[in-house]
mmCIF file of C-alpha atoms in Angstrom:
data_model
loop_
_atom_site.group_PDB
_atom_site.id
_atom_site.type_symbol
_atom_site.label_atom_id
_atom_site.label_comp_id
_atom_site.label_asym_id
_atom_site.label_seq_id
_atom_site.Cartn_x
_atom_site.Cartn_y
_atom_site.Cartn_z
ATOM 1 C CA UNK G 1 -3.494 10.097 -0.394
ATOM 2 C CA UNK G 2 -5.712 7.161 -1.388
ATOM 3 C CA UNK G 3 -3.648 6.236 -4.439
ATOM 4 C CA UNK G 4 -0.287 6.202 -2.219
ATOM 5 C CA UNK G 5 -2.188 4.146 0.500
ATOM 6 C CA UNK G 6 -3.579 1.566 -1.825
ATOM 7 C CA UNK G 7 0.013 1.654 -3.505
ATOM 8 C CA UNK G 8 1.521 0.686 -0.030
ATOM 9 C CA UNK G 9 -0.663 -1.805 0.091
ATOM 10 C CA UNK G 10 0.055 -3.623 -2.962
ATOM 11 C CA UNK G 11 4.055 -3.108 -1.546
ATOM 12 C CA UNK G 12 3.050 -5.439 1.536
ATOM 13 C CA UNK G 13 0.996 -7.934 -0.592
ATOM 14 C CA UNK G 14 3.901 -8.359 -2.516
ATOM 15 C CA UNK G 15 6.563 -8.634 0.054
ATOM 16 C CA UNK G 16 8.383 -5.060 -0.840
ATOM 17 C CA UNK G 17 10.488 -3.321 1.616
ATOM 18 C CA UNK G 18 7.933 0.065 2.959
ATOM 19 C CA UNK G 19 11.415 1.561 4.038
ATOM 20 C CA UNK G 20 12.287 1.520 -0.112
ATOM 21 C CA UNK G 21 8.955 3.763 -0.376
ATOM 22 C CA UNK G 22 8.409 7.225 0.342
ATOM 23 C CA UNK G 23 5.828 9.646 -1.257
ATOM 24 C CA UNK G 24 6.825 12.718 -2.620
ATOM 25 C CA UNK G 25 3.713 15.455 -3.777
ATOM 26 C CA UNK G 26 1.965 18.305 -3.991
ATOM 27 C CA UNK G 27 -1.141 19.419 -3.310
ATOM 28 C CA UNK G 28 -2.875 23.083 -4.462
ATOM 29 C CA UNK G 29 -6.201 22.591 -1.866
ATOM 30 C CA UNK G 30 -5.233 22.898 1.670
ATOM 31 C CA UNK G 31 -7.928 20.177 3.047
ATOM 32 C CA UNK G 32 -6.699 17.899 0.288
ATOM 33 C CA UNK G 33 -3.443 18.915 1.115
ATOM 34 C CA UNK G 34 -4.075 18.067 4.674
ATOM 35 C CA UNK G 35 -6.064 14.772 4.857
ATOM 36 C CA UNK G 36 -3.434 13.619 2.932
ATOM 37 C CA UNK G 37 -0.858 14.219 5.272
ATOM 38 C CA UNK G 38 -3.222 12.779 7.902
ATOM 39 C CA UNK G 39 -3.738 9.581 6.028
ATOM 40 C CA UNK G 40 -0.191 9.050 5.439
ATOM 41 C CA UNK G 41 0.911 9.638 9.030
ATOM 42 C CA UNK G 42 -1.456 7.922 10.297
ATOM 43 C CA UNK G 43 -0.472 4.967 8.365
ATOM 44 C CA UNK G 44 3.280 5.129 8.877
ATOM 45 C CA UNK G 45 3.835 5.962 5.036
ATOM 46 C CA UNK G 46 7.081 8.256 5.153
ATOM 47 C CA UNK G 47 6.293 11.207 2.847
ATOM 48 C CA UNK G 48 7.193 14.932 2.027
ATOM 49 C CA UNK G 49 4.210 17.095 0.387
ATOM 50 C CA UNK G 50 6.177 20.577 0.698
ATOM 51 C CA UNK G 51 6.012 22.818 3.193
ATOM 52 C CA UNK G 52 2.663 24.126 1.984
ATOM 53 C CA UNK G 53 -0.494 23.497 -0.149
ATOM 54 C CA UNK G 54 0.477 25.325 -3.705
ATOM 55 C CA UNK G 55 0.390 24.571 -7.111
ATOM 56 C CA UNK G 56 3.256 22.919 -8.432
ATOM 57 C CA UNK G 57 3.349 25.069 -11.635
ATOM 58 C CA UNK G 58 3.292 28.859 -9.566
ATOM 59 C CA UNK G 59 5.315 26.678 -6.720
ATOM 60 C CA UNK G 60 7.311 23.913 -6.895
ATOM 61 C CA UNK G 61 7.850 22.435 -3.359
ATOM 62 C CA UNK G 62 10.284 19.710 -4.703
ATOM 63 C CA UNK G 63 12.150 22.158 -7.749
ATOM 64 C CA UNK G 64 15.435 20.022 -7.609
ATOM 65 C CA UNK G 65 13.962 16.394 -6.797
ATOM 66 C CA UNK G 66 14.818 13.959 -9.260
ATOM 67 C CA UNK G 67 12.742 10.271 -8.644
ATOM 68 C CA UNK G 68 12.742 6.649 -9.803
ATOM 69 C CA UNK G 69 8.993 6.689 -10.309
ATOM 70 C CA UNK G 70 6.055 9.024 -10.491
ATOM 71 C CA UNK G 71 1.953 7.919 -10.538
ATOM 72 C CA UNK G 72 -0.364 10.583 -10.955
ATOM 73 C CA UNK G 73 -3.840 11.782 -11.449
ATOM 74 C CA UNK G 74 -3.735 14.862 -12.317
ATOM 75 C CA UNK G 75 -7.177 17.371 -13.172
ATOM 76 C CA UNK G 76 -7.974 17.056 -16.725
ATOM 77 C CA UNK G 77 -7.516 19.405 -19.458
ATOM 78 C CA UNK G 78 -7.702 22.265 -16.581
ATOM 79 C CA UNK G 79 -7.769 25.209 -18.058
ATOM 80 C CA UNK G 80 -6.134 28.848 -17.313
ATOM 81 C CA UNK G 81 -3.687 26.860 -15.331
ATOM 82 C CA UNK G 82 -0.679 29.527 -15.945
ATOM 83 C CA UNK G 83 0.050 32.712 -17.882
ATOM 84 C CA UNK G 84 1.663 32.599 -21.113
ATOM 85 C CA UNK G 85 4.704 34.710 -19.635
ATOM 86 C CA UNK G 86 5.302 32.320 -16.990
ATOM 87 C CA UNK G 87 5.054 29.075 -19.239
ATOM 88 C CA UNK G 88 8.030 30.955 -21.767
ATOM 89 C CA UNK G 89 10.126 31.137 -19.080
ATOM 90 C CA UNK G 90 9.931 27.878 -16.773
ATOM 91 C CA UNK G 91 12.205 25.594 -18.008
ATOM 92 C CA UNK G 92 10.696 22.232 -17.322
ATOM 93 C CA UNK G 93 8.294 23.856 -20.396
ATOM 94 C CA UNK G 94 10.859 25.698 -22.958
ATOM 95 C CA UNK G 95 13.429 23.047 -22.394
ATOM 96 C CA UNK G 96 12.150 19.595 -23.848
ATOM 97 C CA UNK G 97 11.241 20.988 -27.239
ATOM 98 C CA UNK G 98 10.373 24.232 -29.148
ATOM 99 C CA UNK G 99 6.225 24.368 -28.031
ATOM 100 C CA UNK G 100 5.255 24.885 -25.126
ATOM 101 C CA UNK G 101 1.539 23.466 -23.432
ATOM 102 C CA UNK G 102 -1.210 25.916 -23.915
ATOM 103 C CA UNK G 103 -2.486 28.093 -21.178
ATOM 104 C CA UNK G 104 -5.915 26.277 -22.309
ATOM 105 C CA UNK G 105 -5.063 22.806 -21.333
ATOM 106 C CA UNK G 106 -2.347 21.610 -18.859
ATOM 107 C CA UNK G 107 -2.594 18.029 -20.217
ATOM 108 C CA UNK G 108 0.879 18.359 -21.469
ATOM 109 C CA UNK G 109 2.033 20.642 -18.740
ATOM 110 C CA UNK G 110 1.982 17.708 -16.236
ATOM 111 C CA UNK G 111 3.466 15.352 -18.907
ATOM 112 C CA UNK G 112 6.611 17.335 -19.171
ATOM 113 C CA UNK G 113 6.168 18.469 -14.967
ATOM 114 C CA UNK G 114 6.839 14.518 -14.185
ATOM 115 C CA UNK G 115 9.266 13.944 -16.890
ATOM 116 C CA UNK G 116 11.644 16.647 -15.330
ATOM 117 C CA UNK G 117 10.735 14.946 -12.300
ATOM 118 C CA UNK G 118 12.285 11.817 -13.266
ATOM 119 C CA UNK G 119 15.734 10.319 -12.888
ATOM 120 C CA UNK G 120 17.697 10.364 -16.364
ATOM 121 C CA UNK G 121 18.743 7.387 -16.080
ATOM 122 C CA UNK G 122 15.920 4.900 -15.273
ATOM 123 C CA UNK G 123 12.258 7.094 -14.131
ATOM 124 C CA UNK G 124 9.548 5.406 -14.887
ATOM 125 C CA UNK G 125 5.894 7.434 -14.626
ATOM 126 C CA UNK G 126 2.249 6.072 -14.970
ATOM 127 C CA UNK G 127 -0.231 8.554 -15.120
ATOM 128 C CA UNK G 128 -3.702 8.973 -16.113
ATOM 129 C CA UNK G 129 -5.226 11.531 -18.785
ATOM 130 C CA UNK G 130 -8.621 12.462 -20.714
ATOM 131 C CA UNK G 131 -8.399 10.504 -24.212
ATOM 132 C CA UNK G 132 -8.224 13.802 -25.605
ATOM 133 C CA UNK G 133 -4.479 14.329 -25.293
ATOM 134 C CA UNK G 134 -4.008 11.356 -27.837
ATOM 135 C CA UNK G 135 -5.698 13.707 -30.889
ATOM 136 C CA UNK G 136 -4.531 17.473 -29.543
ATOM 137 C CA UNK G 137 -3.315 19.156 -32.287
ATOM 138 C CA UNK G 138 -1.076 22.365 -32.102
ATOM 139 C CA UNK G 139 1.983 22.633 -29.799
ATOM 140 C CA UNK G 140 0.540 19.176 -28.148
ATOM 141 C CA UNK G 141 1.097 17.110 -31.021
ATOM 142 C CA UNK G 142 4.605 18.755 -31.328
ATOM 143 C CA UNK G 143 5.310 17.556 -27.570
ATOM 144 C CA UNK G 144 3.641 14.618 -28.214
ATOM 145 C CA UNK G 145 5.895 13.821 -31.528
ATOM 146 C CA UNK G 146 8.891 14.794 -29.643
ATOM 147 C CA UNK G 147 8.072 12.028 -26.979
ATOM 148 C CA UNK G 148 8.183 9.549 -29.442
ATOM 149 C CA UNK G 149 10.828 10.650 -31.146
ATOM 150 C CA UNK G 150 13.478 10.635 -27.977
ATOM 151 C CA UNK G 151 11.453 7.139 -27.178
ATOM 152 C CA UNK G 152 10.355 7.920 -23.503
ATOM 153 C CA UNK G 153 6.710 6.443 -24.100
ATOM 154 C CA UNK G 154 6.501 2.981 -22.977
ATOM 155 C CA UNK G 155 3.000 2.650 -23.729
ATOM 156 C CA UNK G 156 -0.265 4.248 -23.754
ATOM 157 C CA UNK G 157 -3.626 1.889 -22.613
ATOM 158 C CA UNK G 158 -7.091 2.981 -23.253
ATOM 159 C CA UNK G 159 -9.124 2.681 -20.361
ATOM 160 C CA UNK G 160 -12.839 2.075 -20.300
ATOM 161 C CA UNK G 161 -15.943 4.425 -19.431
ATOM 162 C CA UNK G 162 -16.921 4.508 -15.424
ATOM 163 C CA UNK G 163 -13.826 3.608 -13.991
ATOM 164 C CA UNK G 164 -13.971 6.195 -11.873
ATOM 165 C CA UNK G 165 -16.627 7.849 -9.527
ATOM 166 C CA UNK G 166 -16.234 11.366 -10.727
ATOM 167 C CA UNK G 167 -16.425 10.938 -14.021
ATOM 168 C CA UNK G 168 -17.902 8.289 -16.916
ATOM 169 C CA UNK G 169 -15.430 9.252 -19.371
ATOM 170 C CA UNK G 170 -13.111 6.890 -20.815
ATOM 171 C CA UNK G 171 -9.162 7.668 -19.716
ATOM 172 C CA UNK G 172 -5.839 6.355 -20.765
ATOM 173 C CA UNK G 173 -3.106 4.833 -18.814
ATOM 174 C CA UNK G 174 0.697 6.391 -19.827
ATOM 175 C CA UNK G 175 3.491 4.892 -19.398
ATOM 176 C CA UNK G 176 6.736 7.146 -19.568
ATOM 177 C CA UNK G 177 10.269 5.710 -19.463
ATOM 178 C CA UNK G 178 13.263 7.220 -19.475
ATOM 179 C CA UNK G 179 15.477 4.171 -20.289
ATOM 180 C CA UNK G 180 13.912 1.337 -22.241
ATOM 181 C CA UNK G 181 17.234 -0.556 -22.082
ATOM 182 C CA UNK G 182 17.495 -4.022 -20.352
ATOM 183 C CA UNK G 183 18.183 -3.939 -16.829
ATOM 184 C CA UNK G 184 17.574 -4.791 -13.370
ATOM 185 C CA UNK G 185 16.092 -2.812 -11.474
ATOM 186 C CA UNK G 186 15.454 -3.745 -7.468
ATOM 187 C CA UNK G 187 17.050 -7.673 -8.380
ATOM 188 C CA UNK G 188 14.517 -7.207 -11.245
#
């Protein structure tokens, strides 16, 4: 819950509205799972992780939610993360364009996870991945291509090595939009 905490944060230094905010997740490790509850709470950040820990491929705690924005961190490149059988038939996967992510990498799994997550009309996500997913070839590159084709990347920032404790590799910053149109957003 340390993102969402520090994100609250930046709300108050700003002047935001905390009643505007609540966090929506998941969480597959139940001590993750619960210290994030606990830091939330104990905080007074409204929030809904699911009823459970689970994974939000085998169990999606929020199937129908729609939201204006999503940040994430997801685990990179995590492998074995579903079977093949499953991925065919989910359709936040077989939906958005004729490949499918690869049972070897879930990089582009949680790309097209948070863009059914986000509202049609104006979801905005910022997430962080391995550098990797810019050059993956295969069924990533058609996913990839098929982003930029319907125009829902906003931008992609290369991040530099050690910016972050568990890892010295460099990262990259995505921006997804779903609407790149002019408009206000919050008096915006």
């Amino acid at each position: 819950g340390g993102m969402f905490v520090q994100s609250m944060k930046f709300v108050d230094r700003h002047n935001g509205n905390r009643k505007n905010i609540s966090v929506i997740g998941q969480e597959s490790k139940p001590e993750t799972w619960r210290l994030c509850k606990m830091n939330l709470a104990i905080r007074g950040i409204a929030h809904n992780l699911g009823e459970k820990n689970a994974s939000t491929f085998d169990d999606d705690q929020h199937k129908d939610k729609k939201v204006d924005f999503i940040m994430a961190n997801p685990p990179f490149n995590l492998r074995n993360w579903w079977t093949e059988t499953e991925i065919a038939k989910d359709p936040r996967f077989k939906s958005f364009s004729k490949a499918v992510p690869p049972v070897a990498n879930a990089n582009y799994a949680w790309i097209l996870h948070m863009l059914s997550k986000l509202d049609v009309n104006h979801g905005i996500a910022g997430f962080l991945l391995a550098n990797g997913a810019l050059n993956a070839d295969g069924s990533e590159l058609t996913i990839r291509s098929k982003l930029l084709e319907d125009d829902r990347i906003e931008a992609i920032i290369v991040l530099p090595r050690d910016m972050f404790y568990t890892t010295d590799i460099s990262v990259t910053l995505w921006i997804m939009n779903m609407n790149k149109k002019a408009r206000t957003v919050n008096g915006r």
